[in-house]
Tab-separated table of C-alpha atoms in Angstrom:
chain	number	residue	atom	x	y	z
A	199	MET	CA	73.674	73.753	131.553
A	200	ILE	CA	70.284	72.301	132.521
A	201	MET	CA	71.714	70.982	135.795
A	202	GLU	CA	73.125	74.425	136.535
A	203	PHE	CA	69.677	75.926	135.950
A	204	ILE	CA	67.858	73.386	138.144
A	205	ARG	CA	70.416	73.569	140.949
A	206	ASN	CA	71.074	77.336	141.092
A	207	ASN	CA	68.382	79.414	139.394
A	208	LYS	CA	66.127	81.370	141.772
A	209	MET	CA	63.111	81.154	139.462
A	210	MET	CA	63.545	77.393	139.415
A	211	ALA	CA	63.753	77.487	143.224
A	212	ALA	CA	60.316	79.133	143.268
A	213	ILE	CA	58.884	76.443	140.977
A	214	LEU	CA	60.497	73.739	143.112
A	215	THR	CA	58.952	75.336	146.196
A	216	VAL	CA	55.471	74.947	144.727
A	217	LEU	CA	56.259	71.350	143.792
A	218	ARG	CA	57.780	70.663	147.213
A	219	VAL	CA	54.801	72.095	149.096
A	220	TYR	CA	52.365	70.150	146.899
A	221	LEU	CA	54.196	66.882	147.597
A	222	GLY	CA	54.501	67.785	151.261
A	223	TYR	CA	50.774	68.396	151.507
A	224	ALA	CA	50.043	65.012	149.912
A	225	TRP	CA	52.360	63.226	152.345
A	226	PHE	CA	51.212	65.220	155.377
A	227	THR	CA	47.498	64.690	154.807
A	228	GLY	CA	48.045	60.990	154.107
A	229	GLY	CA	49.967	60.528	157.349
A	230	LEU	CA	47.616	62.704	159.385
A	231	GLY	CA	44.612	60.725	158.159
A	232	LYS	CA	46.240	57.472	159.206
A	233	ILE	CA	47.268	58.814	162.629
A	234	THR	CA	43.949	60.465	163.488
A	235	SER	CA	41.826	57.532	162.298
A	236	GLY	CA	43.304	55.530	165.162
A	237	GLY	CA	42.927	52.256	163.337
A	238	PHE	CA	45.609	52.192	160.654
A	239	ASP	CA	47.011	48.702	160.232
A	240	ALA	CA	49.328	47.918	157.312
A	241	SER	CA	48.954	44.148	157.663
A	242	GLY	CA	46.006	43.993	155.223
A	243	PHE	CA	47.973	45.954	152.619
A	244	ILE	CA	51.002	43.718	153.163
A	245	GLN	CA	48.913	40.539	152.852
A	246	GLY	CA	47.344	41.875	149.655
A	247	ALA	CA	50.765	42.589	148.192
A	248	ILE	CA	51.969	39.082	149.077
A	249	ALA	CA	48.868	37.592	147.428
A	250	SER	CA	49.583	39.644	144.276
A	251	ALA	CA	52.904	37.858	143.843
A	252	GLY	CA	51.275	34.672	142.589
A	253	GLY	CA	49.532	33.727	139.398
A	254	GLU	CA	50.402	33.965	135.749
A	255	HIS	CA	51.051	37.738	135.709
A	256	PRO	CA	52.103	38.753	139.227
A	257	ALA	CA	51.866	42.440	140.170
A	258	VAL	CA	54.498	41.966	142.884
A	259	GLN	CA	57.916	40.438	142.325
A	260	GLY	CA	58.764	37.288	144.274
A	261	TRP	CA	61.779	38.780	146.022
A	262	TRP	CA	59.666	41.680	147.338
A	263	ALA	CA	56.865	39.341	148.412
A	264	ALA	CA	59.457	37.256	150.284
A	265	PHE	CA	60.625	40.389	152.117
A	266	LEU	CA	57.049	41.345	152.952
A	267	GLU	CA	56.231	37.848	154.165
A	268	THR	CA	59.349	37.291	156.274
A	269	VAL	CA	60.083	40.814	157.548
A	270	ALA	CA	57.173	43.214	157.113
A	271	LEU	CA	54.188	41.010	157.969
A	272	PRO	CA	55.604	39.654	161.261
A	273	ASN	CA	56.421	43.285	162.171
A	274	ALA	CA	53.250	44.857	160.754
A	275	GLU	CA	52.750	46.988	163.865
A	276	LEU	CA	56.203	48.540	163.459
A	277	PHE	CA	55.684	49.065	159.710
A	278	SER	CA	52.268	50.658	160.375
A	279	PHE	CA	53.913	53.078	162.813
A	280	MET	CA	56.719	53.871	160.370
A	281	VAL	CA	54.315	54.509	157.484
A	282	MET	CA	51.978	56.771	159.496
A	283	TRP	CA	54.677	58.877	161.078
A	284	GLY	CA	56.980	58.699	158.062
A	285	GLU	CA	54.297	60.163	155.812
A	286	LEU	CA	53.464	62.895	158.321
A	287	LEU	CA	57.095	63.878	158.972
A	288	VAL	CA	58.138	63.748	155.308
A	289	GLY	CA	55.172	65.970	154.500
A	290	LEU	CA	55.956	68.447	157.271
A	291	ALA	CA	59.634	68.643	156.290
A	292	LEU	CA	58.780	69.210	152.620
A	293	ILE	CA	56.195	71.885	153.427
A	294	LEU	CA	58.623	73.723	155.710
A	295	GLY	CA	61.584	73.135	153.419
A	296	ILE	CA	63.749	71.736	156.209
A	297	PHE	CA	66.142	68.873	155.470
A	298	THR	CA	64.446	68.872	152.077
A	299	ASN	CA	66.750	66.406	150.351
A	300	PHE	CA	66.559	63.889	153.193
A	301	ALA	CA	62.771	64.224	153.362
A	302	ALA	CA	62.507	63.756	149.592
A	303	LEU	CA	64.780	60.701	149.775
A	304	MET	CA	62.609	59.145	152.495
A	305	GLY	CA	59.471	59.990	150.523
A	306	ILE	CA	60.748	58.411	147.318
A	307	THR	CA	61.799	55.340	149.317
A	308	MET	CA	58.240	54.963	150.614
A	309	ASN	CA	56.855	55.533	147.116
A	310	PHE	CA	59.046	52.769	145.710
A	311	ALA	CA	58.007	50.419	148.520
A	312	PHE	CA	54.359	51.085	147.670
A	313	LEU	CA	55.038	50.611	143.944
A	314	PHE	CA	56.926	47.366	144.596
A	315	SER	CA	53.841	46.251	146.543
A	316	GLY	CA	51.643	46.641	143.478
A	317	THR	CA	49.945	50.014	143.993
A	318	VAL	CA	49.054	52.096	140.966
A	319	SER	CA	47.818	55.218	142.722
A	320	THR	CA	49.687	58.545	142.570
A	321	ASN	CA	52.980	56.982	143.648
A	322	ALA	CA	54.545	56.990	140.175
A	323	GLN	CA	53.765	60.700	139.698
A	324	MET	CA	55.118	61.448	143.169
A	325	VAL	CA	58.346	59.615	142.298
A	326	LEU	CA	58.745	61.701	139.152
A	327	MET	CA	58.187	64.992	141.002
A	328	THR	CA	60.517	63.923	143.804
A	329	VAL	CA	63.320	63.232	141.325
A	330	PHE	CA	63.318	66.934	140.421
A	331	ILE	CA	63.597	67.885	144.087
A	332	LEU	CA	66.483	65.469	144.628
A	333	VAL	CA	68.315	66.636	141.485
A	334	ALA	CA	67.883	70.283	142.514
A	335	GLY	CA	69.677	69.682	145.816
A	336	TYR	CA	69.843	72.779	148.017
A	337	ASN	CA	67.862	74.853	145.512
A	338	ALA	CA	64.694	72.882	146.335
A	339	GLY	CA	64.835	74.171	149.913
A	340	ARG	CA	66.120	77.678	149.103
A	341	TYR	CA	62.715	79.195	149.913
A	342	GLY	CA	62.255	77.256	153.115
A	343	LEU	CA	63.973	76.667	156.431
A	344	ASP	CA	66.947	75.065	154.659
A	345	ARG	CA	67.960	78.603	153.726
A	346	TRP	CA	69.077	79.080	157.342
A	347	VAL	CA	69.529	75.522	158.629
A	348	ILE	CA	71.990	74.255	156.012
A	349	PRO	CA	74.452	77.180	156.369
A	350	PHE	CA	74.177	76.901	160.159
A	351	LEU	CA	75.012	73.199	160.026
A	352	LYS	CA	77.916	73.826	157.645
A	353	ASP	CA	79.355	76.357	160.094
A	354	HIS	CA	78.750	74.355	163.267
A	355	THR	CA	79.320	70.719	162.304
A	356	PRO	CA	82.991	69.639	162.459
A	357	ILE	CA	82.656	66.877	159.846
A	358	VAL	CA	80.964	69.195	157.347
A	359	LYS	CA	83.472	71.982	158.076
A	360	ASP	CA	86.386	69.645	157.334
A	361	LYS	CA	84.775	68.472	154.094
A	362	VAL	CA	84.133	72.071	152.980
A	363	LYS	CA	87.751	72.995	153.802
A	364	LYS	CA	89.083	69.990	151.846
A	365	GLU	CA	86.915	70.903	148.847
A	366	ALA	CA	88.133	74.520	149.001
A	367	VAL	CA	91.771	73.420	149.109
A	368	ALA	CA	91.221	70.976	146.218
A	369	ALA	CA	89.643	73.722	144.101
């Protein structure tokens, strides 16, 4: 019953829109600040996270620190680019309500990466809010561009059409 309400109720869609735009604004401004500053470099953040993996009470798990040390740090320029533009694009998509679920999934992935790296900022709250958007599915983008894009894609994408047909036959 609660899932039905979250996923289909129009009043809930309005509440989710406010939540979605708020999260989008946070992501967008974060990414825009990094892009326009011209000097964003994630290597310091990555090195700090790796350093937090040691000691008696590490803030970063060893497996994550190993990933950061062997993959992220040697490719810090690529990760810096992905963070800047990822934040900006996730924010823009959430504000516009286009590909909302995908944008929310990418946002929560970044939030978890930041949390795994030992941050305690607003990431945990953003994860919690994003869960509601992901659970709501299409309803989170009902009052956004998804209202037109998703039906268009369902009608014009052969793979999606076949899946919809199979589901209709099974029902």
